[in-house]
Amino acid sequence: MNETQSILKAEDLSKRYEDGVLAVDHLNLNIYPGEVYCLLGANGAGKTTTINLFLNFIPPTTGTCYIKGIDVNRDPLEAKKHVAFVSENVMLYGNFTARQNLDFFAKLGGKANLAKEDYYQVMRRVSLQEKAFDQRVKNFSKGMRQKLGISIAIIKDAPAILLDEPTSGLDPKAATEFLEIMAELKTEGKAILMSTHDIFRAKEIGDRVGIMKEGRLVMERTRQELQVEDLVKIYIDYMKSEPLI
Amino acid sequence: MTGTIVRKEILSNLLSYKFTAVIVLVVVLVATSFFVMARDYKERLADYQLIRPEPGAPIAVLPPNPLSIFARGLEEAMTRSFEVGAVGIDVRAGQSSGNVIFSFFPTPDFVHIIKVVLSLVALLLGFDAVSREKEAGTLKLALSNAVSRSSLLLGKWTGNFLSLAVPFLLVTGLGLSVMAFDPALRMSPGALGRLGLILAAALIYIALFLSLGLLVSSLVRRSATSLVVLLLLWSVIVFVLPNMGSLLARQIVDVPSVRSLSEKRQQIWTREVLLSYGDRSGWGARIQAMNEEFDRMEEDYRLKFNRLVRTSRSINRISPAASFVDAATEIAGTGVSEETRLKSEVIRYKNQALPSLARDRTAREAPAFSYRARPLGEVLSDGGLFDLAWLSVFTILLFAAGTVAFIRTDPR
Ligand SMILES: Nc1ncnc2c1ncn2[C@@H]1O[C@H](COP(=O)(O)OP(=O)(O)OP(=O)(O)O)[C@@H](O)[C@H]1O
Ligand SMILES: [Mg+2]
């Protein structure tokens, strides 16, 4: 396996739902170790669908997703060993404390022998307040749950991370801290695919930024290109160019 | 991996108020049922000591069955006293329970609680097992790991099954141990074995409803929908279907009413008395002839009645609740077949006792009536095993359907 092999790969990926909506339209994507890819796009552009296809929640209509070279559709269990996931707005188990939630998902993620201190450490890393560690998640705010969701992804320690609107609901301080965590994970060599509506943070954190529209990847820019181009303007332009029928 | 999920389900139940409330309800109901029914049994036992026939009296009456504490079934009918007279059998109320409340509410025996309450509790545990996790997004999160959907569902099933079965068995065991302190309630090893089998049937029955809950929970998106659908199914299975069988069977099999039968008997008796007025010479022969006529009438009635019972039992079996009650009461010896068998034994006894009665109406030299319930093997081969197998197959089918539904479900 050479250095440049992509960890997350979508090949000619399409998804047409039963009701006829073409949510993802022949998408090709490669995300490499140590790279953060930000997926922008209006509501309904197909970002969540793309992530769901990577996780084998729904079967693709055409094409294939690979995680670490493993065909997700053919060997989903093996593929999912190598990916961590942060979903948008997960409620988690309300009856469980933060640590109990973390413990359960860590075990599902194949991390069986973690000590109490390991859990505390990762919760500190996402700067969840100390007193919440052993409190029931039921009373957590959205941002607190989001942080816990991120710590669940971190503790799995997988080479690929998929995040669906991870910063929604985070306060500015927490969002900044989140970007720092992403930067750390990047230096650890993770391949990160993140859908977001936050253009500014996408520009800040993304090594590459893609814009999706009606299931198609209509634009892709690297960090270097964005130094000279204005991402906001590009985004607005692409959103404006509605085909007139 | 499945073990992790089993533990999580149990922990999650233990931490929920819903679960605690429901388990407390089960414990209280089972304990109350044991207490009430055991007291009732002891009263009936004392009653039996009073009405127990003297040696030589042509009376057939059974002592109360200790297993009727758990599965009341037709115990009331089976412990009536059958008095053999010149014109057939006089049936009297036997050891009636002093519990007036029983005539207002269905007898709160163990089998009834399992049939109605435990099935509902199993559904309450299962109805949102999958849908709640869809709503909370935890299903997506769990399935983003290397865990197969079938092992996830199996873990959920096992965790919830244990959450209900363990407290249920504990309170039952505790109740039995308390009862063992009372010499009047002490049960033979054979009876305990039968009780064990009833418990096994109860566990299958709970498993069935849990599987049904998981199936519906996997099919729908929202827990509220699941609850409504399941409550509807539950009331059909537990209340509607078991009565449909008897209603339908009545349409298929035409059985004269018991009243018309006894009226007919009275008519024959009057006719014979009038005919023989002033001529008592052939009385003994007349009694013999009359008796044969009654026997024919009753035989005809019984054949039809038994056919009615068989037909309605077969139809009722569609409902797992009816199957369960059928199996449990037959195993306990208070079931429909056992009662039918007792009745024919009583008739045989009548024919045996009659000659001595014809000779001298005041003679007290009738043979004693003895009845032994069918051995367990016979109960099982005679429909009990079929009921248990049917419950098991139904459970497996529901679980399989649940697995398919869960594998196909969209985790969002
Ligand atoms: N289960 C489904 N069945 C049918 N159509 C669906 C389903 N899920 C999504 N869609 C459709 O697919 C398209 C893409 O939806 P998707 O959720 O992927 O968008 P998104 O980019 O994540 O949007 P948002 O920014 O609002 O999260 C939309 O038109 C949506 O209506
Ligand atoms: Mg989305």
PDB file of N, CA and C in Angstrom, chain B residues 154-238:
ATOM      1  N   LEU B 154     -30.211  -9.399  17.449  1.00  0.00           N
ATOM      2  CA  LEU B 154     -30.164 -10.521  18.391  1.00  0.00           C
ATOM      3  C   LEU B 154     -29.792 -10.017  19.787  1.00  0.00           C
ATOM      4  N   GLY B 155     -28.844  -9.085  19.833  1.00  0.00           N
ATOM      5  CA  GLY B 155     -28.453  -8.501  21.120  1.00  0.00           C
ATOM      6  C   GLY B 155     -29.608  -7.777  21.772  1.00  0.00           C
ATOM      7  N   LYS B 156     -30.334  -7.026  20.982  1.00  0.00           N
ATOM      8  CA  LYS B 156     -31.493  -6.305  21.513  1.00  0.00           C
ATOM      9  C   LYS B 156     -32.528  -7.286  22.043  1.00  0.00           C
ATOM     10  N   TRP B 157     -32.772  -8.315  21.249  1.00  0.00           N
ATOM     11  CA  TRP B 157     -33.782  -9.310  21.636  1.00  0.00           C
ATOM     12  C   TRP B 157     -33.379  -9.971  22.955  1.00  0.00           C
ATOM     13  N   THR B 158     -32.126 -10.446  22.996  1.00  0.00           N
ATOM     14  CA  THR B 158     -31.673 -11.175  24.174  1.00  0.00           C
ATOM     15  C   THR B 158     -31.686 -10.275  25.409  1.00  0.00           C
ATOM     16  N   GLY B 159     -31.194  -9.059  25.249  1.00  0.00           N
ATOM     17  CA  GLY B 159     -31.153  -8.135  26.378  1.00  0.00           C
ATOM     18  C   GLY B 159     -32.538  -7.866  26.943  1.00  0.00           C
ATOM     19  N   ASN B 160     -33.483  -7.630  26.055  1.00  0.00           N
ATOM     20  CA  ASN B 160     -34.834  -7.338  26.530  1.00  0.00           C
ATOM     21  C   ASN B 160     -35.521  -8.579  27.079  1.00  0.00           C
ATOM     22  N   PHE B 161     -35.225  -9.714  26.454  1.00  0.00           N
ATOM     23  CA  PHE B 161     -35.817 -10.959  26.955  1.00  0.00           C
ATOM     24  C   PHE B 161     -35.342 -11.231  28.383  1.00  0.00           C
ATOM     25  N   LEU B 162     -34.034 -11.105  28.585  1.00  0.00           N
ATOM     26  CA  LEU B 162     -33.499 -11.341  29.927  1.00  0.00           C
ATOM     27  C   LEU B 162     -34.047 -10.323  30.919  1.00  0.00           C
ATOM     28  N   SER B 163     -34.195  -9.078  30.465  1.00  0.00           N
ATOM     29  CA  SER B 163     -34.708  -8.029  31.358  1.00  0.00           C
ATOM     30  C   SER B 163     -36.079  -8.385  31.909  1.00  0.00           C
ATOM     31  N   LEU B 164     -36.842  -9.099  31.118  1.00  0.00           N
ATOM     32  CA  LEU B 164     -38.181  -9.464  31.579  1.00  0.00           C
ATOM     33  C   LEU B 164     -38.198 -10.857  32.222  1.00  0.00           C
ATOM     34  N   ALA B 165     -37.507 -11.804  31.592  1.00  0.00           N
ATOM     35  CA  ALA B 165     -37.577 -13.184  32.062  1.00  0.00           C
ATOM     36  C   ALA B 165     -36.952 -13.344  33.447  1.00  0.00           C
ATOM     37  N   VAL B 166     -35.849 -12.661  33.691  1.00  0.00           N
ATOM     38  CA  VAL B 166     -35.163 -12.865  34.967  1.00  0.00           C
ATOM     39  C   VAL B 166     -36.011 -12.383  36.150  1.00  0.00           C
ATOM     40  N   PRO B 167     -36.517 -11.147  36.143  1.00  0.00           N
ATOM     41  CA  PRO B 167     -37.381 -10.755  37.273  1.00  0.00           C
ATOM     42  C   PRO B 167     -38.627 -11.635  37.391  1.00  0.00           C
ATOM     43  N   PHE B 168     -39.163 -12.029  36.252  1.00  0.00           N
ATOM     44  CA  PHE B 168     -40.355 -12.883  36.263  1.00  0.00           C
ATOM     45  C   PHE B 168     -40.064 -14.216  36.942  1.00  0.00           C
ATOM     46  N   LEU B 169     -38.956 -14.856  36.545  1.00  0.00           N
ATOM     47  CA  LEU B 169     -38.606 -16.142  37.151  1.00  0.00           C
ATOM     48  C   LEU B 169     -38.250 -15.964  38.624  1.00  0.00           C
ATOM     49  N   LEU B 170     -37.612 -14.840  38.937  1.00  0.00           N
ATOM     50  CA  LEU B 170     -37.236 -14.600  40.332  1.00  0.00           C
ATOM     51  C   LEU B 170     -38.467 -14.501  41.224  1.00  0.00           C
ATOM     52  N   VAL B 171     -39.441 -13.711  40.811  1.00  0.00           N
ATOM     53  CA  VAL B 171     -40.611 -13.541  41.674  1.00  0.00           C
ATOM     54  C   VAL B 171     -41.404 -14.845  41.738  1.00  0.00           C
ATOM     55  N   THR B 172     -41.432 -15.590  40.633  1.00  0.00           N
ATOM     56  CA  THR B 172     -42.117 -16.877  40.659  1.00  0.00           C
ATOM     57  C   THR B 172     -41.424 -17.831  41.622  1.00  0.00           C
ATOM     58  N   GLY B 173     -40.105 -17.900  41.520  1.00  0.00           N
ATOM     59  CA  GLY B 173     -39.344 -18.773  42.403  1.00  0.00           C
ATOM     60  C   GLY B 173     -39.526 -18.390  43.863  1.00  0.00           C
ATOM     61  N   LEU B 174     -39.512 -17.089  44.095  1.00  0.00           N
ATOM     62  CA  LEU B 174     -39.689 -16.594  45.464  1.00  0.00           C
ATOM     63  C   LEU B 174     -41.069 -16.985  45.988  1.00  0.00           C
ATOM     64  N   GLY B 175     -42.083 -16.789  45.155  1.00  0.00           N
ATOM     65  CA  GLY B 175     -43.444 -17.141  45.551  1.00  0.00           C
ATOM     66  C   GLY B 175     -43.560 -18.625  45.873  1.00  0.00           C
ATOM     67  N   LEU B 176     -42.932 -19.455  45.035  1.00  0.00           N
ATOM     68  CA  LEU B 176     -42.993 -20.897  45.266  1.00  0.00           C
ATOM     69  C   LEU B 176     -42.290 -21.274  46.559  1.00  0.00           C
ATOM     70  N   SER B 177     -41.156 -20.612  46.828  1.00  0.00           N
ATOM     71  CA  SER B 177     -40.443 -20.961  48.064  1.00  0.00           C
ATOM     72  C   SER B 177     -41.272 -20.585  49.280  1.00  0.00           C
ATOM     73  N   VAL B 178     -41.930 -19.434  49.210  1.00  0.00           N
ATOM     74  CA  VAL B 178     -42.778 -19.042  50.335  1.00  0.00           C
ATOM     75  C   VAL B 178     -43.896 -20.063  50.515  1.00  0.00           C
ATOM     76  N   MET B 179     -44.484 -20.493  49.389  1.00  0.00           N
ATOM     77  CA  MET B 179     -45.573 -21.455  49.476  1.00  0.00           C
ATOM     78  C   MET B 179     -45.102 -22.791  50.037  1.00  0.00           C
ATOM     79  N   ALA B 180     -43.839 -23.119  49.790  1.00  0.00           N
ATOM     80  CA  ALA B 180     -43.329 -24.413  50.243  1.00  0.00           C
ATOM     81  C   ALA B 180     -43.312 -24.510  51.764  1.00  0.00           C
ATOM     82  N   PHE B 181     -43.350 -23.348  52.434  1.00  0.00           N
ATOM     83  CA  PHE B 181     -43.365 -23.376  53.897  1.00  0.00           C
ATOM     84  C   PHE B 181     -44.697 -23.871  54.447  1.00  0.00           C
ATOM     85  N   ASP B 182     -45.741 -23.792  53.639  1.00  0.00           N
ATOM     86  CA  ASP B 182     -47.064 -24.202  54.085  1.00  0.00           C
ATOM     87  C   ASP B 182     -47.289 -25.660  53.677  1.00  0.00           C
ATOM     88  N   PRO B 183     -47.416 -26.565  54.657  1.00  0.00           N
ATOM     89  CA  PRO B 183     -47.547 -27.988  54.323  1.00  0.00           C
ATOM     90  C   PRO B 183     -48.725 -28.261  53.385  1.00  0.00           C
ATOM     91  N   ALA B 184     -49.802 -27.476  53.534  1.00  0.00           N
ATOM     92  CA  ALA B 184     -50.984 -27.715  52.710  1.00  0.00           C
ATOM     93  C   ALA B 184     -50.718 -27.396  51.247  1.00  0.00           C
ATOM     94  N   LEU B 185     -49.700 -26.590  51.002  1.00  0.00           N
ATOM     95  CA  LEU B 185     -49.438 -26.150  49.632  1.00  0.00           C
ATOM     96  C   LEU B 185     -48.237 -26.852  49.011  1.00  0.00           C
ATOM     97  N   ARG B 186     -47.645 -27.730  49.776  1.00  0.00           N
ATOM     98  CA  ARG B 186     -46.438 -28.379  49.271  1.00  0.00           C
ATOM     99  C   ARG B 186     -46.794 -29.238  48.050  1.00  0.00           C
ATOM    100  N   MET B 187     -45.981 -29.151  47.044  1.00  0.00           N
ATOM    101  CA  MET B 187     -46.320 -29.866  45.808  1.00  0.00           C
ATOM    102  C   MET B 187     -45.400 -31.049  45.557  1.00  0.00           C
ATOM    103  N   SER B 188     -45.961 -32.051  44.907  1.00  0.00           N
ATOM    104  CA  SER B 188     -45.179 -33.243  44.597  1.00  0.00           C
ATOM    105  C   SER B 188     -44.159 -32.894  43.515  1.00  0.00           C
ATOM    106  N   PRO B 189     -43.100 -33.705  43.404  1.00  0.00           N
ATOM    107  CA  PRO B 189     -42.118 -33.442  42.338  1.00  0.00           C
ATOM    108  C   PRO B 189     -42.784 -33.440  40.957  1.00  0.00           C
ATOM    109  N   GLY B 190     -43.761 -34.332  40.782  1.00  0.00           N
ATOM    110  CA  GLY B 190     -44.454 -34.385  39.494  1.00  0.00           C
ATOM    111  C   GLY B 190     -45.147 -33.066  39.198  1.00  0.00           C
ATOM    112  N   ALA B 191     -45.823 -32.519  40.209  1.00  0.00           N
ATOM    113  CA  ALA B 191     -46.527 -31.251  40.021  1.00  0.00           C
ATOM    114  C   ALA B 191     -45.538 -30.134  39.741  1.00  0.00           C
ATOM    115  N   LEU B 192     -44.405 -30.173  40.449  1.00  0.00           N
ATOM    116  CA  LEU B 192     -43.388 -29.144  40.216  1.00  0.00           C
ATOM    117  C   LEU B 192     -42.843 -29.229  38.798  1.00  0.00           C
ATOM    118  N   GLY B 193     -42.688 -30.475  38.329  1.00  0.00           N
ATOM    119  CA  GLY B 193     -42.222 -30.662  36.955  1.00  0.00           C
ATOM    120  C   GLY B 193     -43.195 -30.053  35.958  1.00  0.00           C
ATOM    121  N   ARG B 194     -44.481 -30.288  36.199  1.00  0.00           N
ATOM    122  CA  ARG B 194     -45.489 -29.709  35.314  1.00  0.00           C
ATOM    123  C   ARG B 194     -45.441 -28.186  35.366  1.00  0.00           C
ATOM    124  N   LEU B 195     -45.239 -27.668  36.579  1.00  0.00           N
ATOM    125  CA  LEU B 195     -45.160 -26.211  36.728  1.00  0.00           C
ATOM    126  C   LEU B 195     -43.967 -25.669  35.945  1.00  0.00           C
ATOM    127  N   GLY B 196     -42.872 -26.428  35.997  1.00  0.00           N
ATOM    128  CA  GLY B 196     -41.687 -26.034  35.228  1.00  0.00           C
ATOM    129  C   GLY B 196     -41.997 -25.944  33.746  1.00  0.00           C
ATOM    130  N   LEU B 197     -42.782 -26.901  33.280  1.00  0.00           N
ATOM    131  CA  LEU B 197     -43.146 -26.913  31.862  1.00  0.00           C
ATOM    132  C   LEU B 197     -44.046 -25.718  31.526  1.00  0.00           C
ATOM    133  N   ILE B 198     -44.934 -25.382  32.452  1.00  0.00           N
ATOM    134  CA  ILE B 198     -45.797 -24.206  32.240  1.00  0.00           C
ATOM    135  C   ILE B 198     -44.934 -22.945  32.164  1.00  0.00           C
ATOM    136  N   LEU B 199     -43.918 -22.886  33.024  1.00  0.00           N
ATOM    137  CA  LEU B 199     -43.009 -21.735  32.991  1.00  0.00           C
ATOM    138  C   LEU B 199     -42.268 -21.663  31.659  1.00  0.00           C
ATOM    139  N   ALA B 200     -41.861 -22.835  31.157  1.00  0.00           N
ATOM    140  CA  ALA B 200     -41.181 -22.859  29.862  1.00  0.00           C
ATOM    141  C   ALA B 200     -42.120 -22.332  28.776  1.00  0.00           C
ATOM    142  N   ALA B 201     -43.386 -22.770  28.836  1.00  0.00           N
ATOM    143  CA  ALA B 201     -44.363 -22.280  27.861  1.00  0.00           C
ATOM    144  C   ALA B 201     -44.525 -20.768  27.996  1.00  0.00           C
ATOM    145  N   ALA B 202     -44.507 -20.286  29.247  1.00  0.00           N
ATOM    146  CA  ALA B 202     -44.651 -18.839  29.475  1.00  0.00           C
ATOM    147  C   ALA B 202     -43.484 -18.084  28.853  1.00  0.00           C
ATOM    148  N   LEU B 203     -42.277 -18.648  28.968  1.00  0.00           N
ATOM    149  CA  LEU B 203     -41.107 -17.970  28.402  1.00  0.00           C
ATOM    150  C   LEU B 203     -41.202 -17.904  26.882  1.00  0.00           C
ATOM    151  N   ILE B 204     -41.681 -19.011  26.285  1.00  0.00           N
ATOM    152  CA  ILE B 204     -41.854 -18.989  24.819  1.00  0.00           C
ATOM    153  C   ILE B 204     -42.883 -17.924  24.438  1.00  0.00           C
ATOM    154  N   TYR B 205     -43.934 -17.869  25.241  1.00  0.00           N
ATOM    155  CA  TYR B 205     -45.008 -16.907  24.975  1.00  0.00           C
ATOM    156  C   TYR B 205     -44.488 -15.465  25.056  1.00  0.00           C
ATOM    157  N   ILE B 206     -43.672 -15.189  26.061  1.00  0.00           N
ATOM    158  CA  ILE B 206     -43.072 -13.852  26.190  1.00  0.00           C
ATOM    159  C   ILE B 206     -42.165 -13.583  24.991  1.00  0.00           C
ATOM    160  N   ALA B 207     -41.378 -14.596  24.631  1.00  0.00           N
ATOM    161  CA  ALA B 207     -40.460 -14.450  23.496  1.00  0.00           C
ATOM    162  C   ALA B 207     -41.231 -14.088  22.230  1.00  0.00           C
ATOM    163  N   LEU B 208     -42.393 -14.697  22.098  1.00  0.00           N
ATOM    164  CA  LEU B 208     -43.215 -14.435  20.915  1.00  0.00           C
ATOM    165  C   LEU B 208     -43.613 -12.967  20.842  1.00  0.00           C
ATOM    166  N   PHE B 209     -44.082 -12.436  21.946  1.00  0.00           N
ATOM    167  CA  PHE B 209     -44.533 -11.042  21.920  1.00  0.00           C
ATOM    168  C   PHE B 209     -43.361 -10.074  21.785  1.00  0.00           C
ATOM    169  N   LEU B 210     -42.230 -10.437  22.365  1.00  0.00           N
ATOM    170  CA  LEU B 210     -41.055  -9.585  22.204  1.00  0.00           C
ATOM    171  C   LEU B 210     -40.643  -9.555  20.731  1.00  0.00           C
ATOM    172  N   SER B 211     -40.678 -10.717  20.078  1.00  0.00           N
ATOM    173  CA  SER B 211     -40.319 -10.774  18.660  1.00  0.00           C
ATOM    174  C   SER B 211     -41.289  -9.952  17.825  1.00  0.00           C
ATOM    175  N   LEU B 212     -42.559 -10.044  18.189  1.00  0.00           N
ATOM    176  CA  LEU B 212     -43.568  -9.251  17.479  1.00  0.00           C
ATOM    177  C   LEU B 212     -43.276  -7.755  17.649  1.00  0.00           C
ATOM    178  N   GLY B 213     -42.921  -7.367  18.884  1.00  0.00           N
ATOM    179  CA  GLY B 213     -42.608  -5.965  19.158  1.00  0.00           C
ATOM    180  C   GLY B 213     -41.433  -5.483  18.318  1.00  0.00           C
ATOM    181  N   LEU B 214     -40.379  -6.301  18.244  1.00  0.00           N
ATOM    182  CA  LEU B 214     -39.199  -5.904  17.484  1.00  0.00           C
ATOM    183  C   LEU B 214     -39.514  -5.832  15.995  1.00  0.00           C
ATOM    184  N   LEU B 215     -40.368  -6.749  15.536  1.00  0.00           N
ATOM    185  CA  LEU B 215     -40.746  -6.739  14.113  1.00  0.00           C
ATOM    186  C   LEU B 215     -41.429  -5.426  13.756  1.00  0.00           C
ATOM    187  N   VAL B 216     -42.459  -5.081  14.527  1.00  0.00           N
ATOM    188  CA  VAL B 216     -43.200  -3.852  14.212  1.00  0.00           C
ATOM    189  C   VAL B 216     -42.303  -2.633  14.401  1.00  0.00           C
ATOM    190  N   SER B 217     -41.472  -2.679  15.442  1.00  0.00           N
ATOM    191  CA  SER B 217     -40.571  -1.555  15.702  1.00  0.00           C
ATOM    192  C   SER B 217     -39.593  -1.340  14.547  1.00  0.00           C
ATOM    193  N   SER B 218     -39.210  -2.432  13.878  1.00  0.00           N
ATOM    194  CA  SER B 218     -38.290  -2.299  12.746  1.00  0.00           C
ATOM    195  C   SER B 218     -39.011  -1.814  11.498  1.00  0.00           C
ATOM    196  N   LEU B 219     -40.314  -2.077  11.436  1.00  0.00           N
ATOM    197  CA  LEU B 219     -41.056  -1.743  10.220  1.00  0.00           C
ATOM    198  C   LEU B 219     -41.448  -0.270  10.170  1.00  0.00           C
ATOM    199  N   VAL B 220     -41.689   0.327  11.335  1.00  0.00           N
ATOM    200  CA  VAL B 220     -42.213   1.696  11.323  1.00  0.00           C
ATOM    201  C   VAL B 220     -41.088   2.691  11.606  1.00  0.00           C
ATOM    202  N   ARG B 221     -41.358   3.946  11.326  1.00  0.00           N
ATOM    203  CA  ARG B 221     -40.365   4.989  11.575  1.00  0.00           C
ATOM    204  C   ARG B 221     -40.486   5.544  12.983  1.00  0.00           C
ATOM    205  N   ARG B 222     -41.729   5.602  13.478  1.00  0.00           N
ATOM    206  CA  ARG B 222     -41.930   6.303  14.746  1.00  0.00           C
ATOM    207  C   ARG B 222     -42.459   5.366  15.828  1.00  0.00           C
ATOM    208  N   SER B 223     -41.956   5.561  17.035  1.00  0.00           N
ATOM    209  CA  SER B 223     -42.343   4.705  18.156  1.00  0.00           C
ATOM    210  C   SER B 223     -43.835   4.781  18.429  1.00  0.00           C
ATOM    211  N   ALA B 224     -44.410   5.962  18.242  1.00  0.00           N
ATOM    212  CA  ALA B 224     -45.841   6.117  18.525  1.00  0.00           C
ATOM    213  C   ALA B 224     -46.665   5.212  17.610  1.00  0.00           C
ATOM    214  N   THR B 225     -46.272   5.161  16.350  1.00  0.00           N
ATOM    215  CA  THR B 225     -46.967   4.277  15.405  1.00  0.00           C
ATOM    216  C   THR B 225     -46.845   2.836  15.862  1.00  0.00           C
ATOM    217  N   SER B 226     -45.635   2.471  16.238  1.00  0.00           N
ATOM    218  CA  SER B 226     -45.371   1.109  16.669  1.00  0.00           C
ATOM    219  C   SER B 226     -46.269   0.742  17.850  1.00  0.00           C
ATOM    220  N   LEU B 227     -46.400   1.668  18.790  1.00  0.00           N
ATOM    221  CA  LEU B 227     -47.203   1.389  19.990  1.00  0.00           C
ATOM    222  C   LEU B 227     -48.665   1.157  19.618  1.00  0.00           C
ATOM    223  N   VAL B 228     -49.180   2.000  18.756  1.00  0.00           N
ATOM    224  CA  VAL B 228     -50.588   1.874  18.371  1.00  0.00           C
ATOM    225  C   VAL B 228     -50.828   0.545  17.649  1.00  0.00           C
ATOM    226  N   VAL B 229     -49.974   0.240  16.690  1.00  0.00           N
ATOM    227  CA  VAL B 229     -50.129  -1.008  15.937  1.00  0.00           C
ATOM    228  C   VAL B 229     -50.066  -2.208  16.876  1.00  0.00           C
ATOM    229  N   LEU B 230     -49.100  -2.177  17.792  1.00  0.00           N
ATOM    230  CA  LEU B 230     -48.910  -3.323  18.676  1.00  0.00           C
ATOM    231  C   LEU B 230     -50.055  -3.484  19.670  1.00  0.00           C
ATOM    232  N   LEU B 231     -50.574  -2.371  20.174  1.00  0.00           N
ATOM    233  CA  LEU B 231     -51.704  -2.488  21.108  1.00  0.00           C
ATOM    234  C   LEU B 231     -52.908  -3.104  20.406  1.00  0.00           C
ATOM    235  N   LEU B 232     -53.075  -2.721  19.164  1.00  0.00           N
ATOM    236  CA  LEU B 232     -54.183  -3.275  18.391  1.00  0.00           C
ATOM    237  C   LEU B 232     -53.991  -4.788  18.212  1.00  0.00           C
ATOM    238  N   LEU B 233     -52.786  -5.176  17.784  1.00  0.00           N
ATOM    239  CA  LEU B 233     -52.493  -6.598  17.588  1.00  0.00           C
ATOM    240  C   LEU B 233     -52.669  -7.371  18.894  1.00  0.00           C
ATOM    241  N   TRP B 234     -52.195  -6.763  19.971  1.00  0.00           N
ATOM    242  CA  TRP B 234     -52.268  -7.430  21.271  1.00  0.00           C
ATOM    243  C   TRP B 234     -53.728  -7.707  21.654  1.00  0.00           C
ATOM    244  N   SER B 235     -54.573  -6.701  21.488  1.00  0.00           N
ATOM    245  CA  SER B 235     -55.961  -6.925  21.901  1.00  0.00           C
ATOM    246  C   SER B 235     -56.635  -7.959  21.004  1.00  0.00           C
ATOM    247  N   VAL B 236     -56.253  -7.998  19.741  1.00  0.00           N
ATOM    248  CA  VAL B 236     -56.824  -9.015  18.852  1.00  0.00           C
ATOM    249  C   VAL B 236     -56.350 -10.408  19.274  1.00  0.00           C
ATOM    250  N   ILE B 237     -55.042 -10.529  19.520  1.00  0.00           N
ATOM    251  CA  ILE B 237     -54.484 -11.838  19.864  1.00  0.00           C
ATOM    252  C   ILE B 237     -55.005 -12.323  21.220  1.00  0.00           C
ATOM    253  N   VAL B 238     -55.043 -11.413  22.181  1.00  0.00           N
ATOM    254  CA  VAL B 238     -55.339 -11.835  23.549  1.00  0.00           C
ATOM    255  C   VAL B 238     -56.843 -11.908  23.821  1.00  0.00           C
TER     256      VAL B 238
END
